[in-house]
Tab-separated table of C-alpha atoms and ligand atoms in Angstrom:
chain	number	residue	atom	x	y	z
A	1	UNK	CA	170.643	221.294	-61.093
A	2	UNK	CA	168.890	223.393	-63.749
A	3	UNK	CA	172.085	224.225	-65.609
A	4	UNK	CA	173.261	220.607	-66.198
A	5	UNK	CA	169.647	219.678	-67.074
A	6	UNK	CA	169.567	222.412	-69.731
A	7	UNK	CA	172.950	221.300	-70.999
A	8	UNK	CA	171.768	217.703	-71.255
A	9	UNK	CA	168.600	218.680	-73.130
A	10	UNK	CA	170.450	220.896	-75.579
A	11	UNK	CA	173.116	218.248	-76.130
A	12	UNK	CA	170.411	215.713	-76.914
A	13	UNK	CA	168.659	218.203	-79.203
A	14	UNK	CA	171.847	219.000	-81.080
A	15	UNK	CA	172.487	215.272	-81.333
A	16	UNK	CA	169.064	214.703	-82.834
A	17	UNK	CA	169.522	217.551	-85.308
A	18	UNK	CA	172.874	216.135	-86.429
A	19	UNK	CA	171.430	212.638	-86.671
A	20	UNK	CA	168.462	213.830	-88.731
A	21	UNK	CA	170.645	215.887	-91.075
A	22	UNK	CA	173.013	212.962	-91.511
A	23	UNK	CA	170.044	210.789	-92.385
A	24	UNK	CA	168.969	213.345	-94.934
A	25	UNK	CA	172.430	213.566	-96.404
A	26	UNK	CA	173.146	209.856	-96.525
A	27	UNK	CA	173.725	209.062	-100.208
A	28	UNK	CA	172.298	205.597	-99.687
A	29	UNK	CA	169.015	206.984	-98.350
A	30	UNK	CA	168.877	209.508	-101.145
A	31	UNK	CA	169.378	206.792	-103.739
A	32	UNK	CA	166.715	204.581	-102.157
A	33	UNK	CA	164.233	207.457	-102.231
A	34	UNK	CA	165.180	208.292	-105.811
A	35	UNK	CA	164.473	204.712	-106.874
A	36	UNK	CA	161.102	204.800	-105.131
A	37	UNK	CA	160.340	208.107	-106.856
A	38	UNK	CA	161.642	206.726	-110.154
A	39	UNK	CA	163.957	209.669	-110.808
A	40	UNK	CA	165.791	207.735	-113.526
A	41	UNK	CA	165.715	207.915	-117.281
A	42	UNK	CA	167.557	205.798	-119.803
A	43	UNK	CA	169.629	207.204	-122.625
A	44	UNK	CA	170.560	205.116	-125.644
A	45	UNK	CA	173.941	205.113	-127.328
A	46	UNK	CA	173.786	203.905	-130.943
A	47	UNK	CA	175.802	200.804	-131.899
A	48	UNK	CA	176.946	200.772	-135.507
A	49	UNK	CA	177.533	197.877	-137.901
A	50	UNK	CA	180.987	198.691	-139.287
A	51	UNK	CA	180.360	196.758	-142.501
A	52	UNK	CA	177.573	199.086	-143.665
A	53	UNK	CA	177.351	201.994	-141.243
A	54	UNK	CA	173.855	201.110	-140.100
A	55	UNK	CA	172.632	201.501	-136.555
A	56	UNK	CA	171.673	197.999	-135.448
A	57	UNK	CA	171.516	198.404	-131.685
A	58	UNK	CA	171.876	200.740	-128.734
A	59	UNK	CA	173.329	200.473	-125.266
A	60	UNK	CA	170.921	201.527	-122.522
A	61	UNK	CA	172.645	203.813	-120.028
A	62	UNK	CA	170.945	204.949	-116.834
A	63	UNK	CA	170.791	208.608	-115.847
A	64	UNK	CA	169.666	209.929	-112.486
A	65	UNK	CA	167.863	213.233	-112.736
A	66	UNK	CA	167.364	214.788	-109.312
A	67	UNK	CA	164.293	216.924	-108.579
A	68	UNK	CA	166.568	219.999	-108.414
A	69	UNK	CA	167.448	219.328	-112.065
A	70	UNK	CA	170.978	218.048	-111.385
A	71	UNK	CA	172.067	214.980	-113.342
A	72	UNK	CA	174.155	212.357	-111.591
A	73	UNK	CA	176.489	210.123	-113.543
A	74	UNK	CA	176.158	206.342	-113.336
A	75	UNK	CA	179.847	206.138	-112.370
A	76	UNK	CA	178.768	207.687	-109.069
A	77	UNK	CA	175.493	205.955	-108.261
A	78	UNK	CA	175.973	202.464	-109.756
A	79	UNK	CA	178.843	201.524	-107.382
A	80	UNK	CA	176.786	202.884	-104.468
A	81	UNK	CA	173.789	200.839	-105.600
A	82	UNK	CA	175.983	197.750	-105.898
A	83	UNK	CA	177.437	198.196	-102.416
A	84	UNK	CA	174.081	198.739	-100.743
A	85	UNK	CA	171.915	196.136	-102.456
A	86	UNK	CA	169.909	198.880	-104.177
A	87	UNK	CA	171.103	197.641	-107.559
A	88	UNK	CA	168.377	195.022	-107.667
A	89	UNK	CA	165.415	197.472	-107.617
A	90	UNK	CA	167.427	199.784	-109.879
A	91	UNK	CA	167.909	197.024	-112.451
A	92	UNK	CA	164.173	196.259	-112.261
A	93	UNK	CA	163.511	199.926	-112.976
A	94	UNK	CA	166.010	199.871	-115.860
A	95	UNK	CA	164.273	196.878	-117.449
A	96	UNK	CA	160.868	198.489	-117.055
A	97	UNK	CA	162.048	201.783	-118.593
A	98	UNK	CA	163.829	200.106	-121.513
A	99	UNK	CA	160.757	198.075	-122.432
A	100	UNK	CA	158.538	201.122	-121.994
A	101	UNK	CA	160.829	203.249	-124.208
A	102	UNK	CA	161.687	200.731	-126.897
A	103	UNK	CA	159.001	198.014	-127.192
A	104	UNK	CA	157.227	199.715	-130.076
A	105	UNK	CA	160.424	200.234	-132.069
A	106	UNK	CA	161.635	196.704	-131.278
A	107	UNK	CA	158.339	195.163	-132.390
A	108	UNK	CA	158.426	197.172	-135.604
A	109	UNK	CA	162.010	196.158	-136.412
A	110	UNK	CA	163.181	192.716	-135.348
A	111	UNK	CA	166.688	193.628	-136.500
A	112	UNK	CA	167.052	196.176	-133.699
A	113	UNK	CA	168.683	195.281	-130.369
A	114	UNK	CA	168.997	197.001	-127.010
A	115	UNK	CA	171.917	196.149	-124.771
A	116	UNK	CA	171.490	196.467	-121.009
A	117	UNK	CA	174.136	196.516	-118.281
A	118	UNK	CA	173.764	193.907	-115.567
A	119	UNK	CA	175.833	194.129	-112.383
A	120	UNK	CA	177.785	191.403	-110.650
A	121	UNK	CA	175.205	191.474	-107.875
A	122	UNK	CA	172.384	190.927	-110.361
A	123	UNK	CA	174.238	188.008	-111.901
A	124	UNK	CA	174.796	186.463	-108.505
A	125	UNK	CA	171.212	186.719	-107.355
A	126	UNK	CA	169.870	185.805	-110.773
A	127	UNK	CA	166.743	187.800	-109.943
A	128	UNK	CA	166.941	190.050	-112.984
A	129	UNK	CA	166.298	187.212	-115.419
A	130	UNK	CA	162.680	186.361	-114.524
A	131	UNK	CA	161.954	190.102	-114.374
A	132	UNK	CA	163.444	190.543	-117.846
A	133	UNK	CA	161.791	187.439	-119.300
A	134	UNK	CA	158.430	188.555	-117.981
A	135	UNK	CA	158.822	192.077	-119.399
A	136	UNK	CA	159.968	190.697	-122.758
A	137	UNK	CA	157.060	188.237	-122.952
A	138	UNK	CA	154.460	190.858	-122.027
A	139	UNK	CA	155.776	193.351	-124.571
A	140	UNK	CA	155.844	190.956	-127.502
A	141	UNK	CA	159.478	191.555	-128.410
A	142	UNK	CA	161.963	188.761	-129.094
A	143	UNK	CA	164.346	187.810	-126.251
A	144	UNK	CA	167.154	187.907	-128.826
A	145	UNK	CA	166.511	191.648	-129.214
A	146	UNK	CA	167.816	192.260	-125.692
A	147	UNK	CA	171.550	191.883	-125.202
A	148	UNK	CA	173.155	191.667	-121.786
A	149	UNK	CA	176.453	193.286	-120.794
A	150	UNK	CA	178.168	192.051	-117.669
A	151	UNK	CA	181.371	193.577	-116.343
A	152	UNK	CA	184.378	191.444	-115.556
A	153	UNK	CA	183.987	192.110	-111.850
A	154	UNK	CA	180.819	190.084	-112.201
A	155	UNK	CA	182.832	187.072	-113.174
A	156	UNK	CA	185.077	186.781	-110.164
A	157	UNK	CA	182.970	183.965	-108.824
A	158	UNK	CA	183.262	181.906	-111.930
A	159	UNK	CA	180.681	179.165	-111.357
A	160	UNK	CA	177.965	181.633	-110.399
A	161	UNK	CA	178.730	183.794	-113.402
A	162	UNK	CA	178.776	180.788	-115.721
A	163	UNK	CA	175.397	179.515	-114.601
A	164	UNK	CA	173.835	182.995	-114.759
A	165	UNK	CA	175.175	183.467	-118.284
A	166	UNK	CA	173.915	180.038	-119.320
A	167	UNK	CA	170.466	180.847	-117.986
A	168	UNK	CA	170.375	184.184	-119.817
A	169	UNK	CA	171.461	182.563	-123.075
A	170	UNK	CA	168.930	179.758	-122.613
A	171	UNK	CA	166.296	182.500	-122.334
A	172	UNK	CA	167.434	183.749	-125.752
A	173	UNK	CA	169.668	186.700	-124.888
A	174	UNK	CA	173.106	187.429	-126.248
A	175	UNK	CA	175.607	187.924	-123.429
A	176	UNK	CA	178.692	190.119	-123.694
A	177	UNK	CA	181.555	190.680	-121.303
A	178	UNK	CA	181.839	194.470	-120.787
A	179	UNK	CA	184.917	196.695	-120.379
A	180	UNK	CA	187.109	193.805	-121.381
A	181	UNK	CA	190.707	194.219	-120.274
A	182	UNK	CA	190.033	196.432	-117.272
A	183	UNK	CA	188.849	193.941	-114.659
A	184	UNK	CA	190.343	191.117	-112.741
A	185	UNK	CA	189.323	188.084	-114.742
A	186	UNK	CA	191.944	185.743	-116.066
A	187	UNK	CA	192.032	184.584	-119.645
A	188	UNK	CA	191.364	180.999	-118.572
A	189	UNK	CA	188.254	182.157	-116.752
A	190	UNK	CA	187.099	183.926	-119.887
A	191	UNK	CA	187.665	180.787	-121.911
A	192	UNK	CA	185.443	178.836	-119.551
A	193	UNK	CA	182.502	181.230	-119.718
A	194	UNK	CA	179.693	180.610	-122.207
A	195	UNK	CA	179.806	184.129	-123.707
A	196	UNK	CA	178.614	185.404	-127.088
A	197	UNK	CA	180.461	188.696	-127.298
A	198	UNK	CA	183.208	190.865	-125.874
A	199	UNK	CA	183.226	194.631	-125.545
A	200	UNK	CA	186.678	196.136	-125.910
A	201	UNK	CA	187.041	198.819	-123.285
A	202	UNK	CA	187.482	202.353	-124.546
A	203	UNK	CA	190.947	202.598	-123.050
A	204	UNK	CA	192.142	200.072	-125.657
A	205	UNK	CA	190.330	201.871	-128.451
A	206	UNK	CA	191.807	205.166	-127.336
A	207	UNK	CA	195.282	203.638	-127.572
A	208	UNK	CA	194.879	202.742	-131.262
A	209	UNK	CA	197.382	204.563	-133.460
A	210	UNK	CA	199.144	206.112	-130.493
A	211	UNK	CA	202.417	205.050	-128.917
A	212	UNK	CA	200.741	204.265	-125.597
A	213	UNK	CA	201.833	200.940	-124.134
A	214	UNK	CA	198.250	199.659	-124.289
A	215	UNK	CA	198.200	200.046	-128.088
A	216	UNK	CA	200.292	196.874	-128.245
A	217	UNK	CA	197.547	194.994	-126.418
A	218	UNK	CA	194.572	195.985	-128.592
A	219	UNK	CA	195.310	193.686	-131.575
A	220	UNK	CA	195.830	190.773	-129.184
A	221	UNK	CA	192.442	191.319	-127.569
A	222	UNK	CA	190.865	191.296	-131.026
A	223	UNK	CA	192.760	188.142	-132.055
A	224	UNK	CA	191.829	186.413	-128.845
A	225	UNK	CA	188.142	187.276	-129.240
A	226	UNK	CA	188.237	185.928	-132.802
A	227	UNK	CA	189.950	182.786	-131.557
A	228	UNK	CA	187.278	182.277	-128.919
A	229	UNK	CA	184.579	182.900	-131.573
A	230	UNK	CA	183.289	185.909	-129.674
A	231	UNK	CA	181.565	188.771	-131.418
A	232	UNK	CA	183.349	192.046	-130.747
A	233	UNK	CA	181.873	195.436	-129.926
A	234	UNK	CA	184.342	198.311	-129.653
A	235	UNK	CA	183.390	201.091	-127.246
A	236	UNK	CA	184.557	204.689	-127.055
A	237	UNK	CA	185.258	205.102	-130.788
A	238	UNK	CA	185.990	208.795	-131.264
A	239	UNK	CA	188.001	209.081	-134.491
A	240	UNK	CA	187.817	207.801	-138.052
A	241	UNK	CA	191.318	206.477	-137.669
A	242	UNK	CA	190.182	204.235	-134.811
A	243	UNK	CA	187.179	203.170	-136.844
A	244	UNK	CA	189.283	202.303	-139.894
A	245	UNK	CA	191.656	200.265	-137.741
A	246	UNK	CA	188.804	198.356	-136.107
A	247	UNK	CA	187.068	197.651	-139.398
A	248	UNK	CA	190.303	196.402	-140.954
A	249	UNK	CA	190.848	194.162	-137.922
A	250	UNK	CA	187.460	192.543	-138.492
A	251	UNK	CA	185.588	194.160	-135.596
A	252	UNK	CA	181.904	194.082	-136.621
A	253	UNK	CA	180.298	196.556	-134.201
A	254	UNK	CA	181.256	199.884	-132.651
A	255	UNK	CA	179.868	202.677	-130.517
A	256	UNK	CA	181.288	206.020	-129.497
A	257	UNK	CA	181.119	209.761	-129.844
A	258	UNK	CA	182.206	209.504	-133.493
A	259	UNK	CA	178.653	208.349	-134.150
A	260	UNK	CA	176.674	209.692	-131.232
A	261	UNK	CA	176.528	210.188	-127.509
A	262	UNK	CA	173.806	208.412	-125.552
A	263	UNK	CA	170.485	209.979	-126.530
A	264	UNK	CA	166.995	210.226	-125.028
A	265	UNK	CA	164.685	207.559	-126.525
A	266	UNK	CA	162.957	209.835	-129.048
A	267	UNK	CA	166.266	211.272	-130.278
A	268	UNK	CA	167.713	207.804	-130.626
A	269	UNK	CA	164.773	206.758	-132.825
A	270	UNK	CA	165.321	209.831	-135.018
A	271	UNK	CA	169.072	209.241	-135.214
A	272	UNK	CA	168.555	205.663	-136.265
A	273	UNK	CA	165.961	206.514	-138.850
A	274	UNK	CA	168.204	209.181	-140.366
A	275	UNK	CA	171.237	206.968	-140.360
A	276	UNK	CA	169.565	203.878	-141.807
A	277	UNK	CA	167.637	205.868	-144.427
A	278	UNK	CA	170.899	206.830	-146.086
A	279	UNK	CA	170.633	203.711	-148.211
A	280	UNK	CA	173.438	202.498	-150.439
A	281	UNK	CA	175.639	205.428	-149.534
A	282	UNK	CA	176.316	204.025	-146.112
A	283	UNK	CA	178.086	200.899	-147.387
A	284	UNK	CA	180.679	202.932	-149.247
A	285	UNK	CA	181.145	205.577	-146.617
A	286	UNK	CA	180.379	203.863	-143.340
A	287	UNK	CA	182.901	206.014	-141.539
A	288	UNK	CA	180.967	209.223	-141.894
A	289	UNK	CA	180.474	210.754	-138.463
A	290	UNK	CA	177.252	212.431	-137.403
B	301	C2E	P1	179.924	201.159	-119.860
B	301	C2E	O1	178.898	200.084	-119.831
B	301	C2E	O2	181.302	200.767	-120.251
B	301	C2E	O3	179.335	202.280	-120.809
B	301	C2E	C1	180.107	203.038	-121.665
B	301	C2E	C2	180.397	204.392	-121.096
B	301	C2E	O4	181.267	205.087	-121.985
B	301	C2E	C3	179.155	205.269	-120.971
B	301	C2E	O5	179.332	206.100	-119.838
B	301	C2E	C4	179.202	206.094	-122.247
B	301	C2E	O6	178.493	207.307	-122.163
B	301	C2E	C5	180.693	206.324	-122.369
B	301	C2E	N1	181.091	206.596	-123.748
B	301	C2E	C6	180.444	206.201	-124.866
B	301	C2E	N2	181.116	206.576	-125.975
B	301	C2E	C7	182.217	207.227	-125.560
B	301	C2E	C8	183.324	207.845	-126.258
B	301	C2E	O7	183.408	207.871	-127.482
B	301	C2E	N3	184.292	208.396	-125.487
B	301	C2E	C9	184.231	208.394	-124.132
B	301	C2E	N4	185.228	208.956	-123.448
B	301	C2E	N5	183.203	207.816	-123.437
B	301	C2E	C10	182.217	207.240	-124.144
B	301	C2E	P2	178.195	206.302	-118.766
B	301	C2E	O8	176.867	206.401	-119.439
B	301	C2E	O9	178.647	207.425	-117.886
B	301	C2E	O10	178.195	204.961	-117.956
B	301	C2E	C11	179.261	204.620	-117.140
B	301	C2E	C12	179.145	203.197	-116.645
B	301	C2E	O11	178.072	203.057	-115.726
B	301	C2E	C13	178.836	202.207	-117.763
B	301	C2E	O12	180.017	201.880	-118.418
B	301	C2E	C14	178.258	201.052	-116.960
B	301	C2E	O13	179.286	200.253	-116.432
B	301	C2E	C15	177.557	201.760	-115.833
B	301	C2E	N6	176.123	201.788	-116.132
B	301	C2E	C16	175.437	202.672	-116.892
B	301	C2E	N7	174.131	202.362	-116.942
B	301	C2E	C17	173.997	201.228	-116.199
B	301	C2E	C18	172.874	200.394	-115.859
B	301	C2E	O14	171.741	200.595	-116.292
B	301	C2E	N8	173.139	199.309	-115.047
B	301	C2E	C19	174.394	199.030	-114.589
B	301	C2E	N9	174.558	197.947	-113.818
B	301	C2E	N10	175.454	199.787	-114.901
B	301	C2E	C20	175.261	200.873	-115.690
B	302	MG	MG1	178.169	198.596	-120.927
B	303	MG	MG1	181.547	199.122	-121.487
B	304	MG	MG1	183.915	200.881	-120.547
């Protein structure tokens, strides 16, 4: 009797050990703990006015810095957060960090804007908007200084997306559709949404001046955005050739490694100051990379 008893106990013990280690390794648990411990910082990628080369905005991009010093890319943790419902507290944290980082700069310069990414889940629940409005009101910045980027996946349920976008615009924010051309939304859906701006995905920028099949599509996206009276922001601009093309096509705003990668808040402030202090030079040589 002793032998099977011992076997049973050890089996149970091994089971518990495996269960505990699985719990510890579950990415969802890890993410939840990381949010509670606020292991996230926001980096800011400059957005450039192509007509004069000035930095007029930045896109806020979340970075997860683990206690062991490893950085985890948003491509990995954002989808996990979306699938597990953790995106809501993560978006709250994003809003808090952005206001904390940028309120002073935004108050000092009403011409500066920060663009934040809002997930489909956030749009659906609508919970981010009162959180954002409250943070904006308390910090004394203008609602129009915060832009909202929503990915096309967020627009699959058209009526929900439309009412969320309307509410955000009524609160004073500019709303852009992100990664345009890569999602599932139809053109008719896009036409029906009350958007202000469209971000051309970097895959279409990358195709400019190449013989890739997508290069045929890029001018049509730009034409369509103009036709719909949407402001255009090009993302992933890496070369002067791409920049020249976009400027000639009437695209007003661009971001990409040609100008800068996403920077910690203090470095972004310095970048912007340096760039905008260049004065009259910048209007004649807006394409200068940094
Ligand atoms: P996105 O919103 O399309 O952001 C642009 C991504 O392109 C960023 O990647 C940026 O670092 C990268 N990028 C910028 N310029 C260039 C360039 O010239 N060349 C290339 N190859 N890449 C460039 P990142 O920071 O890894 O973010 C990935 C995605 O994660 C974002 O794509 C966005 O969808 C999502 N994300 C990031 N932060 C947040 C957030 O706070 N909330 C939500 N919901 N999603 C976020
Ligand atoms: Mg974005
Ligand atoms: Mg994008
Ligand atoms: Mg993109």
